[in-house]
Coordinates of N, CA and C in Angstrom, one line a residue:
X123 N 29.2 47.4 -29.2 CA 29.1 46.3 -28.3 C 27.6 45.9 -28.1
X124 N 26.7 46.9 -28.0 CA 25.3 46.7 -27.9 C 24.7 46.0 -29.1
X125 N 25.2 46.4 -30.3 CA 24.7 45.9 -31.5 C 25.1 44.4 -31.6
X126 N 26.3 44.0 -31.2 CA 26.7 42.6 -31.2 C 25.9 41.8 -30.3
X127 N 25.6 42.3 -29.1 CA 24.7 41.6 -28.2 C 23.3 41.3 -28.7
X128 N 22.8 42.4 -29.3 CA 21.5 42.2 -29.9 C 21.5 41.2 -31.1
X129 N 22.5 41.2 -31.9 CA 22.6 40.3 -33.0 C 22.7 38.8 -32.4
X130 N 23.4 38.6 -31.4 CA 23.6 37.3 -30.7 C 22.2 36.8 -30.2
X131 N 21.5 37.7 -29.6 CA 20.2 37.4 -29.0 C 19.2 37.0 -30.2
X132 N 19.2 37.8 -31.2 CA 18.4 37.6 -32.4 C 18.7 36.2 -33.0
X133 N 20.0 36.0 -33.2 CA 20.5 34.7 -33.8 C 20.1 33.5 -32.9
X134 N 20.2 33.7 -31.6 CA 19.9 32.6 -30.7 C 18.3 32.3 -30.8
X135 N 17.6 33.4 -30.8 CA 16.1 33.3 -30.9 C 15.7 32.6 -32.1
X136 N 16.3 32.9 -33.3 CA 16.0 32.3 -34.6 C 16.4 30.8 -34.5
X137 N 17.5 30.5 -34.0 CA 18.0 29.1 -33.9 C 17.1 28.3 -33.0
X138 N 16.7 28.8 -31.9 CA 15.8 28.1 -31.0 C 14.4 27.9 -31.6
X139 N 13.9 28.9 -32.3 CA 12.6 28.8 -33.0 C 12.7 27.7 -34.1
X140 N 13.8 27.6 -34.8 CA 14.0 26.6 -35.9 C 14.1 25.2 -35.2
X141 N 14.8 25.1 -34.1 CA 14.9 23.8 -33.4 C 13.5 23.4 -32.9
X142 N 12.8 24.3 -32.4 CA 11.4 24.0 -31.9 C 10.5 23.5 -33.0
X143 N 10.6 24.2 -34.1 CA 9.7 23.8 -35.3 C 10.1 22.5 -35.8
X144 N 11.4 22.2 -35.8 CA 11.9 20.8 -36.2 C 11.4 19.7 -35.3
X145 N 11.4 20.0 -34.0 CA 11.0 19.0 -33.0 C 9.5 18.8 -33.2
X146 N 8.7 19.8 -33.5 CA 7.3 19.6 -33.7 C 7.0 18.8 -35.0
X147 N 7.8 19.1 -36.0 CA 7.6 18.4 -37.3 C 7.9 16.9 -37.1
X148 N 8.9 16.5 -36.4 CA 9.2 15.1 -36.2 C 8.3 14.5 -35.2
X149 N 7.7 15.2 -34.2 CA 6.8 14.6 -33.3 C 5.6 14.1 -33.9
X150 N 5.1 14.8 -35.0 CA 3.9 14.4 -35.6 C 4.0 13.2 -36.5
X151 N 5.3 12.8 -36.8 CA 5.5 11.7 -37.7 C 5.5 10.3 -37.0
X152 N 5.6 10.3 -35.7 CA 5.7 9.1 -34.9 C 4.3 8.4 -35.0
X153 N 4.3 7.1 -35.3 CA 3.0 6.4 -35.4 C 2.7 5.8 -34.0
X154 N 1.4 5.9 -33.7 CA 0.9 5.2 -32.5 C -0.4 4.5 -32.8
X155 N -0.6 3.4 -32.0 CA -1.8 2.6 -32.3 C -3.0 3.5 -32.0
X156 N -4.1 3.3 -32.7 CA -5.4 4.0 -32.5 C -6.4 2.9 -32.3
X157 N -6.8 2.8 -31.0 CA -7.8 1.8 -30.7 C -9.2 2.1 -31.2
X158 N -9.9 1.0 -31.4 CA -11.4 1.0 -31.8 C -11.6 1.6 -33.2
X159 N -10.6 1.4 -34.1 CA -10.7 1.9 -35.5 C -10.9 0.8 -36.5
X160 N -11.0 -0.4 -36.0 CA -11.2 -1.6 -36.9 C -9.9 -2.1 -37.6
X161 N -8.8 -1.6 -37.1 CA -7.5 -2.1 -37.7 C -6.6 -2.5 -36.5
X162 N -6.2 -3.8 -36.4 CA -5.4 -4.3 -35.3 C -3.9 -3.9 -35.6
X163 N -3.5 -2.9 -34.8 CA -2.1 -2.4 -35.0 C -1.2 -3.0 -33.9
X164 N 0.1 -2.8 -34.1 CA 1.1 -3.2 -33.1 C 0.8 -2.4 -31.8
X165 N 0.8 -3.1 -30.7 CA 0.5 -2.5 -29.4 C -0.9 -2.6 -29.0
X166 N -1.7 -3.3 -29.8 CA -3.2 -3.5 -29.5 C -3.6 -4.9 -29.2
X167 N -4.7 -5.0 -28.6 CA -5.4 -6.3 -28.4 C -6.7 -6.3 -29.2
X168 N -6.9 -7.4 -30.0 CA -8.1 -7.4 -30.8 C -9.0 -8.6 -30.5
X169 N -10.3 -8.3 -30.5 CA -11.3 -9.4 -30.4 C -12.0 -9.4 -31.7
X170 N -12.3 -10.6 -32.2 CA -12.8 -10.8 -33.6 C -14.2 -11.4 -33.5
X171 N -15.0 -11.0 -34.4 CA -16.4 -11.4 -34.5 C -16.5 -12.9 -34.8
X172 N -15.6 -13.4 -35.7 CA -15.6 -14.8 -36.1 C -14.4 -15.6 -35.6
X173 N -14.4 -16.9 -35.7 CA -13.3 -17.7 -35.3 C -12.1 -17.5 -36.2
X174 N -10.9 -17.9 -35.8 CA -9.7 -17.8 -36.6 C -9.4 -16.4 -37.0
X175 N -9.6 -15.4 -36.1 CA -9.3 -14.0 -36.4 C -10.0 -13.5 -37.6
X176 N -11.2 -14.0 -37.8 CA -12.0 -13.6 -39.0 C -13.1 -12.6 -38.7
X177 N -13.5 -11.9 -39.8 CA -14.6 -10.9 -39.7 C -14.0 -9.6 -39.1
X178 N -15.0 -8.8 -38.7 CA -14.6 -7.5 -38.1 C -13.9 -7.6 -36.8
X179 N -13.1 -6.6 -36.4 CA -12.3 -6.6 -35.2 C -12.6 -5.5 -34.3
X180 N -12.6 -5.7 -33.0 CA -12.7 -4.7 -32.0 C -11.3 -4.6 -31.4
X181 N -10.6 -3.5 -31.8 CA -9.1 -3.3 -31.4 C -9.0 -2.4 -30.2
X182 N -8.3 -2.8 -29.2 CA -8.1 -2.0 -28.0 C -6.7 -1.7 -27.8
X183 N -6.5 -0.4 -27.5 CA -5.1 0.1 -27.1 C -5.1 0.3 -25.6
X184 N -6.3 0.7 -25.0 CA -6.5 0.9 -23.6 C -7.6 0.0 -23.1
X185 N -7.6 -0.3 -21.8 CA -8.6 -1.1 -21.2 C -10.0 -0.6 -21.5
X186 N -11.0 -1.5 -21.5 CA -12.4 -1.1 -21.6 C -13.2 -2.0 -20.6
X187 N -13.8 -1.3 -19.6 CA -14.5 -2.0 -18.5 C -15.9 -2.5 -18.9
X188 N -16.4 -2.1 -20.0 CA -17.8 -2.5 -20.4 C -18.0 -2.3 -21.9
X189 N -18.2 -3.4 -22.5 CA -18.4 -3.4 -24.0 C -19.8 -3.1 -24.5
X190 N -20.7 -2.8 -23.6 CA -22.1 -2.6 -23.9 C -22.3 -1.6 -25.0
X191 N -21.5 -0.5 -25.1 CA -21.6 0.5 -26.1 C -20.5 0.5 -27.1
X192 N -19.9 -0.7 -27.3 CA -18.8 -0.8 -28.3 C -19.3 -1.7 -29.5
X193 N -18.7 -1.4 -30.6 CA -19.1 -2.1 -31.9 C -17.9 -2.5 -32.7
X194 N -18.0 -3.7 -33.4 CA -17.0 -4.1 -34.3 C -16.9 -3.1 -35.4
X195 N -15.6 -2.8 -35.8 CA -15.4 -1.9 -36.9 C -14.6 -2.6 -38.0
X196 N -14.4 -1.9 -39.1 CA -13.6 -2.4 -40.1 C -14.4 -3.3 -41.1
X197 N -13.8 -3.8 -42.1 CA -14.5 -4.7 -43.0 C -14.7 -6.1 -42.4
X198 N -15.7 -6.7 -43.0 CA -15.9 -8.1 -42.7 C -17.2 -8.4 -41.9
X199 N -17.4 -9.7 -41.8 CA -18.6 -10.2 -41.1 C -18.7 -9.6 -39.7
X200 N -19.8 -9.1 -39.3 CA -20.0 -8.6 -37.9 C -19.7 -7.1 -37.8
X201 N -19.3 -6.4 -38.8 CA -19.1 -5.0 -38.7 C -20.3 -4.3 -38.3
X202 N -20.3 -3.5 -37.3 CA -21.4 -2.8 -36.7 C -22.1 -3.5 -35.6
X203 N -21.8 -4.8 -35.4 CA -22.4 -5.6 -34.4 C -21.8 -5.2 -33.0
X204 N -22.6 -5.3 -32.0 CA -22.2 -5.0 -30.6 C -21.1 -6.0 -30.2
X205 N -20.1 -5.6 -29.5 CA -19.0 -6.5 -29.1 C -19.4 -7.3 -27.8
X206 N -20.2 -6.7 -27.0 CA -20.5 -7.4 -25.7 C -21.1 -8.8 -25.9
X207 N -20.4 -9.8 -25.3 CA -20.9 -11.2 -25.5 C -21.0 -11.6 -26.9
X208 N -20.1 -11.2 -27.8 CA -20.2 -11.5 -29.2 C -18.9 -11.7 -29.9
X209 N -17.9 -12.3 -29.2 CA -16.6 -12.5 -29.8 C -16.2 -14.0 -29.9
X210 N -15.6 -14.4 -30.9 CA -15.2 -15.8 -31.1 C -13.7 -16.0 -31.1
X211 N -12.9 -15.0 -31.4 CA -11.4 -15.2 -31.4 C -10.7 -13.9 -31.0
X212 N -9.4 -14.0 -30.8 CA -8.6 -12.9 -30.4 C -7.2 -12.9 -30.9
X213 N -6.5 -11.8 -30.8 CA -5.1 -11.7 -31.2 C -4.5 -10.6 -30.3
X214 N -3.4 -10.9 -29.7 CA -2.7 -9.9 -28.8 C -1.4 -9.4 -29.5
X215 N -1.5 -8.2 -30.1 CA -0.3 -7.6 -30.7 C 0.4 -6.6 -29.8
X216 N 0.1 -6.7 -28.5 CA 0.7 -5.9 -27.5 C 1.9 -6.6 -26.8
X217 N 2.7 -5.9 -26.1 CA 3.8 -6.5 -25.4 C 3.4 -6.9 -24.0
X218 N 2.1 -6.6 -23.6 CA 1.6 -7.0 -22.3 C 0.6 -8.1 -22.4
X219 N 0.4 -8.9 -21.4 CA -0.7 -9.8 -21.3 C -2.0 -9.0 -21.1
X220 N -3.0 -9.4 -21.8 CA -4.3 -8.8 -21.7 C -5.2 -9.8 -20.9
X221 N -6.1 -9.2 -20.1 CA -7.0 -10.0 -19.2 C -8.4 -9.7 -19.7
X222 N -9.2 -10.8 -19.9 CA -10.6 -10.6 -20.3 C -11.5 -11.2 -19.2
X223 N -12.7 -10.7 -19.2 CA -13.7 -11.1 -18.2 C -15.0 -11.3 -18.8
X224 N -15.8 -12.2 -18.3 CA -17.1 -12.5 -18.9 C -18.2 -11.6 -18.4
X225 N -17.9 -10.7 -17.5 CA -18.8 -9.6 -17.1 C -18.1 -8.3 -17.2
X226 N -18.9 -7.2 -17.2 CA -18.4 -5.9 -17.2 C -17.6 -5.6 -15.9
X227 N -16.8 -4.6 -15.9 CA -16.0 -4.2 -14.7 C -15.2 -5.3 -14.1
X228 N -14.6 -6.1 -14.9 CA -13.7 -7.2 -14.5 C -14.5 -8.3 -13.6
X229 N -15.7 -8.4 -13.9 CA -16.5 -9.4 -13.2 C -16.6 -10.8 -13.9
X230 N -17.1 -11.8 -13.3 CA -17.3 -13.1 -13.9 C -16.0 -13.8 -14.0
X231 N -15.9 -14.7 -15.0 CA -14.7 -15.5 -15.1 C -13.6 -14.7 -15.8
X232 N -12.3 -14.9 -15.3 CA -11.2 -14.2 -15.8 C -10.3 -15.1 -16.6
X233 N -9.8 -14.6 -17.7 CA -8.9 -15.3 -18.6 C -7.7 -14.3 -19.0
X234 N -6.6 -14.9 -19.4 CA -5.5 -14.1 -19.9 C -5.0 -14.5 -21.2
X235 N -4.6 -13.5 -22.0 CA -4.0 -13.8 -23.3 C -2.6 -13.2 -23.4
X236 N -1.6 -14.0 -23.4 CA -0.2 -13.5 -23.4 C 0.2 -12.7 -24.6
X237 N 1.2 -11.9 -24.5 CA 1.7 -11.1 -25.6 C 2.0 -11.9 -26.8
X238 N 1.6 -11.5 -28.0 CA 1.9 -12.2 -29.2 C 1.0 -13.4 -29.5
X239 N 0.1 -13.7 -28.6 CA -0.7 -14.9 -28.8 C -2.0 -14.6 -29.5
X240 N -2.5 -15.6 -30.3 CA -3.8 -15.5 -30.9 C -4.5 -16.9 -30.9
X241 N -5.8 -16.9 -31.0 CA -6.5 -18.1 -31.0 C -8.0 -18.0 -30.9
X242 N -8.7 -19.1 -30.8 CA -10.1 -19.0 -30.7 C -10.5 -19.1 -29.3
X243 N -11.6 -18.4 -28.9 CA -12.1 -18.4 -27.6 C -12.5 -19.8 -27.2
X244 N -12.3 -20.2 -26.0 CA -12.7 -21.5 -25.4 C -14.2 -21.4 -25.3
X245 N -14.9 -22.5 -25.0 CA -16.3 -22.5 -24.8 C -16.7 -21.6 -23.6
X246 N -15.8 -21.5 -22.6 CA -16.1 -20.6 -21.5 C -16.2 -19.1 -21.9
X247 N -15.4 -18.7 -22.9 CA -15.3 -17.3 -23.3 C -16.0 -17.0 -24.6
X248 N -16.2 -18.0 -25.4 CA -16.8 -17.7 -26.7 C -18.2 -17.0 -26.6
X249 N -18.3 -15.8 -27.1 CA -19.5 -15.0 -27.0 C -19.9 -14.7 -25.6
X250 N -18.9 -14.5 -24.7 CA -19.2 -14.2 -23.3 C -18.3 -13.1 -22.8
X251 N -17.4 -12.6 -23.5 CA -16.4 -11.5 -23.0 C -17.1 -10.2 -23.0
X252 N -17.0 -9.5 -21.8 CA -17.7 -8.2 -21.6 C -16.8 -7.1 -21.2
X253 N -15.5 -7.4 -20.9 CA -14.5 -6.4 -20.5 C -13.1 -6.9 -20.7
X254 N -12.2 -6.0 -21.0 CA -10.8 -6.4 -21.2 C -9.8 -5.3 -20.6
X255 N -8.7 -5.8 -20.1 CA -7.7 -4.9 -19.4 C -6.3 -5.3 -19.8
X256 N -5.4 -4.3 -20.0 CA -4.0 -4.6 -20.3 C -3.2 -4.9 -19.0
X257 N -3.9 -5.1 -17.9 CA -3.4 -5.5 -16.6 C -4.4 -6.4 -15.9
X258 N -3.9 -7.1 -14.9 CA -4.8 -8.0 -14.1 C -5.7 -7.1 -13.3
X259 N -7.0 -7.0 -13.5 CA -7.9 -6.0 -12.9 C -8.4 -6.5 -11.5
X260 N -8.1 -7.7 -11.2 CA -8.6 -8.1 -9.8 C -7.6 -9.1 -9.3

């Protein structure tokens, strides 16, 4: 009787360990957006150095209250340039509206870019954006 109980415990332990290992293996295969890597992925908001979504991109997955230490990444015109007050167009690949501001910390003039929308920055925002949020910050 004791041997049967020990065998059941051992079998259950092995089964649970295999199940846990399988869960860990599949958890690593899920893809998630990676902000600030120079690739505009699904779920991100991108600011471009040039008009018409051209040149290098600054891709955000999370809000950024101050672009002063951020740089355009990826290939294209503007790669390595500072993002602060240096963007000409945008694309929203997120399911949320993104809010941009002409000053850091949601200061200055506020604008919104709806989910799925892309375009060129208006004269008010061209080369003036300094912060962005995936929610209305004020």
